[in-house]
Amino acid sequence: MKIIDIRAYEGSNIHSYQPLIKMKLDLEELAEKESKDIENFNSRLLECLPGLFEHHCSLGKPGGFVKRLEDGTYLGHVIEHAALELLKLAGQQVIYGKTRWAYGSVYNIYFEYIWKDSGIAAARAAVALAES
């Protein structure tokens, strides 16, 4: 994986009404891999970030993200949720995130933040966590 760019949007912007981080990430050879296809990935991720059990995701209820992990989701989506959870662990009340395909193996990952520097750090840490 390779981070192409990270930007912090302060205040309302073209993506959201709240401040958010936009990370352009090239998943490279992992672009077509789903979480369920990487041996022990889901269990190791949930062991590192047990708060992910509470993430609603698109299912709209606690455990929704874990269901998506089990069914198989792409790593851009995993990194979005990991970044949000890292920010929660740092005391920030954040929930909004989106991941969108840009082109080829590149994805745009968006998530809200309260403090810009920690938002950028969470983006980098979430990528490092997924890579490990």
Short mmCIF file of N, CA and C in Angstrom, two decimals:
data_model
loop_
_atom_site.label_atom_id
_atom_site.label_comp_id
_atom_site.label_asym_id
_atom_site.label_seq_id
_atom_site.Cartn_x
_atom_site.Cartn_y
_atom_site.Cartn_z
N MET A 1 0.84 -1.17 0.00
CA MET A 1 0.00 0.00 0.00
C MET A 1 0.88 1.23 0.00
N LYS A 2 0.35 2.28 -0.62
CA LYS A 2 1.11 3.52 -0.67
C LYS A 2 0.15 4.71 -0.51
N ILE A 3 0.44 5.56 0.46
CA ILE A 3 -0.34 6.77 0.62
C ILE A 3 0.12 7.77 -0.44
N ILE A 4 -0.82 8.21 -1.26
CA ILE A 4 -0.52 9.18 -2.31
C ILE A 4 -0.63 10.60 -1.76
N ASP A 5 -1.67 10.83 -0.96
CA ASP A 5 -1.92 12.18 -0.45
C ASP A 5 -2.83 12.10 0.77
N ILE A 6 -2.63 13.01 1.69
CA ILE A 6 -3.54 13.18 2.83
C ILE A 6 -3.83 14.67 2.94
N ARG A 7 -5.12 15.01 2.99
CA ARG A 7 -5.53 16.41 3.14
C ARG A 7 -6.56 16.53 4.25
N ALA A 8 -6.47 17.62 4.97
CA ALA A 8 -7.46 17.92 5.99
C ALA A 8 -8.34 19.05 5.46
N TYR A 9 -9.63 18.81 5.45
CA TYR A 9 -10.60 19.84 5.09
C TYR A 9 -11.18 20.37 6.39
N GLU A 10 -11.04 21.67 6.60
CA GLU A 10 -11.51 22.28 7.84
C GLU A 10 -12.88 22.90 7.59
N GLY A 11 -13.85 22.61 8.44
CA GLY A 11 -15.20 23.15 8.27
C GLY A 11 -15.94 22.45 7.14
N SER A 12 -17.06 23.02 6.76
CA SER A 12 -17.85 22.46 5.65
C SER A 12 -17.02 22.46 4.38
N ASN A 13 -17.20 21.44 3.57
CA ASN A 13 -16.41 21.30 2.36
C ASN A 13 -17.23 20.57 1.30
N ILE A 14 -16.65 20.29 0.17
CA ILE A 14 -17.40 19.66 -0.91
C ILE A 14 -17.75 18.20 -0.62
N HIS A 15 -17.14 17.62 0.39
CA HIS A 15 -17.37 16.22 0.73
C HIS A 15 -18.34 16.03 1.90
N SER A 16 -18.39 17.02 2.80
CA SER A 16 -19.12 16.84 4.04
C SER A 16 -19.37 18.20 4.71
N TYR A 17 -20.31 18.21 5.64
CA TYR A 17 -20.55 19.42 6.42
C TYR A 17 -19.55 19.57 7.56
N GLN A 18 -18.89 18.49 7.94
CA GLN A 18 -17.96 18.54 9.05
C GLN A 18 -16.52 18.45 8.54
N PRO A 19 -15.55 18.85 9.35
CA PRO A 19 -14.15 18.70 8.96
C PRO A 19 -13.83 17.22 8.71
N LEU A 20 -13.04 16.97 7.69
CA LEU A 20 -12.67 15.58 7.43
C LEU A 20 -11.30 15.47 6.80
N ILE A 21 -10.78 14.28 6.93
CA ILE A 21 -9.53 13.89 6.29
C ILE A 21 -9.88 13.18 5.00
N LYS A 22 -9.16 13.51 3.93
CA LYS A 22 -9.26 12.76 2.68
C LYS A 22 -7.88 12.17 2.42
N MET A 23 -7.84 10.85 2.38
CA MET A 23 -6.59 10.16 2.08
C MET A 23 -6.75 9.43 0.76
N LYS A 24 -5.85 9.70 -0.15
CA LYS A 24 -5.80 8.97 -1.42
C LYS A 24 -4.79 7.86 -1.22
N LEU A 25 -5.26 6.62 -1.33
CA LEU A 25 -4.44 5.46 -1.00
C LEU A 25 -4.42 4.48 -2.17
N ASP A 26 -3.23 4.10 -2.57
CA ASP A 26 -3.08 3.06 -3.58
C ASP A 26 -2.91 1.73 -2.85
N LEU A 27 -3.89 0.85 -3.01
CA LEU A 27 -3.85 -0.45 -2.35
C LEU A 27 -2.91 -1.43 -3.07
N GLU A 28 -2.46 -1.04 -4.24
CA GLU A 28 -1.53 -1.83 -5.03
C GLU A 28 -2.03 -3.27 -5.17
N GLU A 29 -1.18 -4.25 -4.85
CA GLU A 29 -1.53 -5.66 -5.05
C GLU A 29 -2.66 -6.13 -4.13
N LEU A 30 -3.01 -5.34 -3.13
CA LEU A 30 -4.08 -5.72 -2.20
C LEU A 30 -5.45 -5.18 -2.63
N ALA A 31 -5.51 -4.52 -3.77
CA ALA A 31 -6.76 -3.88 -4.20
C ALA A 31 -7.90 -4.88 -4.38
N GLU A 32 -7.61 -6.06 -4.78
CA GLU A 32 -8.66 -7.05 -5.03
C GLU A 32 -8.85 -8.03 -3.87
N LYS A 33 -8.05 -7.88 -2.83
CA LYS A 33 -8.15 -8.77 -1.66
C LYS A 33 -9.25 -8.29 -0.74
N GLU A 34 -10.05 -9.23 -0.26
CA GLU A 34 -11.07 -8.92 0.74
C GLU A 34 -10.57 -9.38 2.11
N SER A 35 -11.11 -8.75 3.14
CA SER A 35 -10.68 -9.06 4.50
C SER A 35 -10.80 -10.55 4.83
N LYS A 36 -11.83 -11.20 4.33
CA LYS A 36 -12.03 -12.62 4.65
C LYS A 36 -10.99 -13.52 3.98
N ASP A 37 -10.30 -12.99 2.97
CA ASP A 37 -9.34 -13.80 2.23
C ASP A 37 -7.90 -13.69 2.75
N ILE A 38 -7.69 -12.87 3.78
CA ILE A 38 -6.36 -12.70 4.36
C ILE A 38 -6.35 -13.47 5.68
N GLU A 39 -5.53 -14.48 5.74
CA GLU A 39 -5.52 -15.39 6.89
C GLU A 39 -5.36 -14.64 8.22
N ASN A 40 -6.28 -14.88 9.13
CA ASN A 40 -6.29 -14.32 10.49
C ASN A 40 -6.39 -12.80 10.55
N PHE A 41 -6.64 -12.15 9.42
CA PHE A 41 -6.68 -10.68 9.41
C PHE A 41 -7.78 -10.14 10.32
N ASN A 42 -9.00 -10.65 10.14
CA ASN A 42 -10.13 -10.12 10.91
C ASN A 42 -9.93 -10.30 12.42
N SER A 43 -9.52 -11.48 12.82
CA SER A 43 -9.34 -11.73 14.26
C SER A 43 -8.22 -10.86 14.84
N ARG A 44 -7.13 -10.69 14.10
CA ARG A 44 -6.03 -9.86 14.59
C ARG A 44 -6.44 -8.39 14.66
N LEU A 45 -7.19 -7.93 13.67
CA LEU A 45 -7.66 -6.54 13.67
C LEU A 45 -8.57 -6.28 14.86
N LEU A 46 -9.51 -7.19 15.09
CA LEU A 46 -10.46 -7.01 16.20
C LEU A 46 -9.78 -7.15 17.56
N GLU A 47 -8.71 -7.91 17.62
CA GLU A 47 -7.95 -8.01 18.86
C GLU A 47 -7.24 -6.68 19.15
N CYS A 48 -6.72 -6.05 18.11
CA CYS A 48 -6.03 -4.76 18.27
C CYS A 48 -7.01 -3.62 18.56
N LEU A 49 -8.17 -3.66 17.91
CA LEU A 49 -9.15 -2.59 18.03
C LEU A 49 -10.53 -3.17 18.37
N PRO A 50 -10.73 -3.62 19.61
CA PRO A 50 -12.01 -4.24 19.96
C PRO A 50 -13.21 -3.30 19.86
N GLY A 51 -12.97 -2.00 19.87
CA GLY A 51 -14.06 -1.05 19.70
C GLY A 51 -14.75 -1.17 18.36
N LEU A 52 -14.10 -1.83 17.39
CA LEU A 52 -14.72 -2.03 16.07
C LEU A 52 -15.99 -2.88 16.17
N PHE A 53 -16.12 -3.65 17.23
CA PHE A 53 -17.34 -4.44 17.43
C PHE A 53 -18.58 -3.55 17.54
N GLU A 54 -18.38 -2.30 17.94
CA GLU A 54 -19.50 -1.36 18.11
C GLU A 54 -19.83 -0.56 16.85
N HIS A 55 -18.97 -0.62 15.84
CA HIS A 55 -19.20 0.17 14.62
C HIS A 55 -20.44 -0.35 13.88
N HIS A 56 -21.29 0.57 13.50
CA HIS A 56 -22.55 0.22 12.83
C HIS A 56 -22.33 -0.10 11.36
N CYS A 57 -21.57 0.70 10.68
CA CYS A 57 -21.37 0.59 9.24
C CYS A 57 -22.71 0.70 8.52
N SER A 58 -22.81 0.16 7.34
CA SER A 58 -24.02 0.31 6.52
C SER A 58 -25.21 -0.49 7.05
N LEU A 59 -24.98 -1.41 7.98
CA LEU A 59 -26.08 -2.21 8.52
C LEU A 59 -26.88 -1.46 9.57
N GLY A 60 -26.34 -0.34 10.07
CA GLY A 60 -27.08 0.53 10.97
C GLY A 60 -27.24 0.04 12.40
N LYS A 61 -26.44 -0.92 12.81
CA LYS A 61 -26.52 -1.40 14.19
C LYS A 61 -25.14 -1.88 14.63
N PRO A 62 -24.90 -1.87 15.96
CA PRO A 62 -23.60 -2.36 16.44
C PRO A 62 -23.31 -3.75 15.89
N GLY A 63 -22.07 -3.96 15.49
CA GLY A 63 -21.70 -5.24 14.90
C GLY A 63 -21.78 -5.24 13.39
N GLY A 64 -22.31 -4.18 12.82
CA GLY A 64 -22.46 -4.10 11.36
C GLY A 64 -21.13 -4.18 10.64
N PHE A 65 -20.13 -3.49 11.16
CA PHE A 65 -18.82 -3.54 10.52
C PHE A 65 -18.19 -4.93 10.64
N VAL A 66 -18.35 -5.58 11.78
CA VAL A 66 -17.80 -6.93 11.96
C VAL A 66 -18.44 -7.88 10.95
N LYS A 67 -19.72 -7.73 10.72
CA LYS A 67 -20.41 -8.55 9.71
C LYS A 67 -19.80 -8.32 8.33
N ARG A 68 -19.52 -7.06 8.02
CA ARG A 68 -18.89 -6.74 6.73
C ARG A 68 -17.50 -7.37 6.64
N LEU A 69 -16.74 -7.35 7.76
CA LEU A 69 -15.42 -8.00 7.77
C LEU A 69 -15.55 -9.49 7.47
N GLU A 70 -16.50 -10.13 8.13
CA GLU A 70 -16.69 -11.58 7.97
C GLU A 70 -17.13 -11.93 6.55
N ASP A 71 -18.00 -11.10 5.98
CA ASP A 71 -18.48 -11.33 4.61
C ASP A 71 -17.39 -11.03 3.59
N GLY A 72 -16.46 -10.18 3.98
CA GLY A 72 -15.37 -9.75 3.09
C GLY A 72 -15.58 -8.33 2.64
N THR A 73 -14.67 -7.45 3.02
CA THR A 73 -14.71 -6.06 2.58
C THR A 73 -13.29 -5.67 2.19
N TYR A 74 -13.19 -4.63 1.38
CA TYR A 74 -11.88 -4.23 0.87
C TYR A 74 -11.11 -3.43 1.91
N LEU A 75 -9.79 -3.42 1.77
CA LEU A 75 -8.93 -2.83 2.79
C LEU A 75 -9.10 -1.32 2.94
N GLY A 76 -9.51 -0.62 1.91
CA GLY A 76 -9.79 0.80 2.05
C GLY A 76 -10.87 1.04 3.09
N HIS A 77 -11.91 0.22 3.04
CA HIS A 77 -13.01 0.31 4.00
C HIS A 77 -12.52 -0.02 5.41
N VAL A 78 -11.67 -1.02 5.52
CA VAL A 78 -11.10 -1.39 6.83
C VAL A 78 -10.29 -0.24 7.40
N ILE A 79 -9.49 0.40 6.57
CA ILE A 79 -8.64 1.51 7.02
C ILE A 79 -9.50 2.69 7.46
N GLU A 80 -10.59 2.95 6.78
CA GLU A 80 -11.53 4.00 7.19
C GLU A 80 -12.01 3.77 8.62
N HIS A 81 -12.47 2.55 8.90
CA HIS A 81 -12.98 2.23 10.25
C HIS A 81 -11.87 2.21 11.29
N ALA A 82 -10.69 1.73 10.91
CA ALA A 82 -9.57 1.71 11.85
C ALA A 82 -9.18 3.14 12.23
N ALA A 83 -9.15 4.05 11.27
CA ALA A 83 -8.82 5.44 11.56
C ALA A 83 -9.85 6.05 12.50
N LEU A 84 -11.13 5.81 12.26
CA LEU A 84 -12.18 6.32 13.14
C LEU A 84 -12.02 5.77 14.56
N GLU A 85 -11.72 4.49 14.66
CA GLU A 85 -11.57 3.88 15.98
C GLU A 85 -10.33 4.43 16.70
N LEU A 86 -9.25 4.65 15.99
CA LEU A 86 -8.06 5.24 16.60
C LEU A 86 -8.37 6.64 17.14
N LEU A 87 -9.15 7.40 16.39
CA LEU A 87 -9.54 8.73 16.86
C LEU A 87 -10.44 8.64 18.09
N LYS A 88 -11.34 7.65 18.11
CA LYS A 88 -12.18 7.46 19.30
C LYS A 88 -11.33 7.14 20.52
N LEU A 89 -10.31 6.30 20.33
CA LEU A 89 -9.42 5.96 21.43
C LEU A 89 -8.64 7.18 21.93
N ALA A 90 -8.48 8.16 21.04
CA ALA A 90 -7.80 9.40 21.41
C ALA A 90 -8.77 10.43 21.99
N GLY A 91 -10.02 10.03 22.20
CA GLY A 91 -10.98 10.90 22.85
C GLY A 91 -11.84 11.74 21.92
N GLN A 92 -11.81 11.45 20.63
CA GLN A 92 -12.61 12.21 19.68
C GLN A 92 -13.92 11.47 19.38
N GLN A 93 -15.01 12.18 19.43
CA GLN A 93 -16.32 11.60 19.13
C GLN A 93 -16.59 11.75 17.63
N VAL A 94 -16.20 10.74 16.87
CA VAL A 94 -16.34 10.77 15.41
C VAL A 94 -17.03 9.49 14.95
N ILE A 95 -17.82 9.62 13.90
CA ILE A 95 -18.50 8.43 13.35
C ILE A 95 -18.52 8.40 11.82
N TYR A 96 -18.41 9.56 11.18
CA TYR A 96 -18.60 9.62 9.72
C TYR A 96 -17.37 9.18 8.96
N GLY A 97 -17.57 8.30 8.01
CA GLY A 97 -16.51 7.89 7.11
C GLY A 97 -17.08 7.32 5.83
N LYS A 98 -16.35 7.43 4.75
CA LYS A 98 -16.72 6.87 3.45
C LYS A 98 -15.45 6.45 2.73
N THR A 99 -15.55 5.41 1.95
CA THR A 99 -14.45 4.97 1.10
C THR A 99 -14.99 4.81 -0.30
N ARG A 100 -14.31 5.41 -1.26
CA ARG A 100 -14.76 5.37 -2.64
C ARG A 100 -13.59 5.03 -3.56
N TRP A 101 -13.88 4.18 -4.52
CA TRP A 101 -12.91 3.84 -5.55
C TRP A 101 -12.64 5.08 -6.38
N ALA A 102 -11.38 5.35 -6.71
CA ALA A 102 -11.02 6.50 -7.54
C ALA A 102 -10.67 6.03 -8.96
N TYR A 103 -9.66 5.17 -9.07
CA TYR A 103 -9.24 4.61 -10.36
C TYR A 103 -8.23 3.50 -10.08
N GLY A 104 -8.16 2.54 -10.97
CA GLY A 104 -7.20 1.45 -10.80
C GLY A 104 -7.27 0.86 -9.41
N SER A 105 -6.15 0.87 -8.71
CA SER A 105 -6.10 0.34 -7.34
C SER A 105 -6.13 1.45 -6.29
N VAL A 106 -6.52 2.66 -6.72
CA VAL A 106 -6.52 3.83 -5.84
C VAL A 106 -7.92 4.10 -5.29
N TYR A 107 -7.97 4.34 -3.99
CA TYR A 107 -9.22 4.65 -3.29
C TYR A 107 -9.08 5.97 -2.54
N ASN A 108 -10.19 6.69 -2.44
CA ASN A 108 -10.27 7.87 -1.59
C ASN A 108 -10.97 7.45 -0.30
N ILE A 109 -10.32 7.72 0.81
CA ILE A 109 -10.87 7.38 2.12
C ILE A 109 -11.13 8.69 2.86
N TYR A 110 -12.37 8.86 3.29
CA TYR A 110 -12.79 10.08 3.99
C TYR A 110 -13.23 9.71 5.40
N PHE A 111 -12.85 10.52 6.38
CA PHE A 111 -13.38 10.34 7.73
C PHE A 111 -13.27 11.65 8.49
N GLU A 112 -14.22 11.85 9.40
CA GLU A 112 -14.24 13.09 10.15
C GLU A 112 -13.17 13.10 11.24
N TYR A 113 -12.85 14.29 11.69
CA TYR A 113 -11.88 14.45 12.78
C TYR A 113 -12.28 15.66 13.61
N ILE A 114 -11.73 15.76 14.81
CA ILE A 114 -11.89 16.93 15.66
C ILE A 114 -10.62 17.77 15.63
N TRP A 115 -9.46 17.11 15.80
CA TRP A 115 -8.17 17.80 15.79
C TRP A 115 -7.38 17.32 14.58
N LYS A 116 -7.02 18.27 13.72
CA LYS A 116 -6.41 17.96 12.43
C LYS A 116 -5.17 17.07 12.52
N ASP A 117 -4.22 17.43 13.38
CA ASP A 117 -2.97 16.66 13.44
C ASP A 117 -3.22 15.21 13.83
N SER A 118 -4.15 14.99 14.76
CA SER A 118 -4.44 13.60 15.14
C SER A 118 -5.21 12.88 14.04
N GLY A 119 -6.00 13.60 13.26
CA GLY A 119 -6.69 12.99 12.12
C GLY A 119 -5.70 12.47 11.08
N ILE A 120 -4.71 13.30 10.79
CA ILE A 120 -3.67 12.88 9.83
C ILE A 120 -2.87 11.71 10.40
N ALA A 121 -2.54 11.78 11.67
CA ALA A 121 -1.80 10.68 12.31
C ALA A 121 -2.61 9.40 12.29
N ALA A 122 -3.92 9.50 12.52
CA ALA A 122 -4.80 8.31 12.50
C ALA A 122 -4.83 7.69 11.11
N ALA A 123 -4.83 8.51 10.08
CA ALA A 123 -4.81 7.98 8.71
C ALA A 123 -3.55 7.14 8.48
N ARG A 124 -2.42 7.70 8.85
CA ARG A 124 -1.15 6.98 8.67
C ARG A 124 -1.09 5.71 9.54
N ALA A 125 -1.55 5.83 10.78
CA ALA A 125 -1.52 4.68 11.69
C ALA A 125 -2.45 3.57 11.22
N ALA A 126 -3.61 3.93 10.67
CA ALA A 126 -4.56 2.92 10.19
C ALA A 126 -3.96 2.13 9.02
N VAL A 127 -3.23 2.82 8.14
CA VAL A 127 -2.57 2.12 7.03
C VAL A 127 -1.49 1.19 7.58
N ALA A 128 -0.69 1.69 8.50
CA ALA A 128 0.37 0.85 9.09
C ALA A 128 -0.21 -0.37 9.79
N LEU A 129 -1.32 -0.18 10.49
CA LEU A 129 -1.97 -1.28 11.18
C LEU A 129 -2.46 -2.33 10.18
N ALA A 130 -3.11 -1.89 9.11
CA ALA A 130 -3.61 -2.84 8.10
C ALA A 130 -2.45 -3.58 7.42
N GLU A 131 -1.37 -2.89 7.19
CA GLU A 131 -0.21 -3.53 6.56
C GLU A 131 0.43 -4.57 7.47
N SER A 132 0.37 -4.31 8.78
CA SER A 132 1.03 -5.23 9.69
C SER A 132 0.19 -6.49 9.90
#
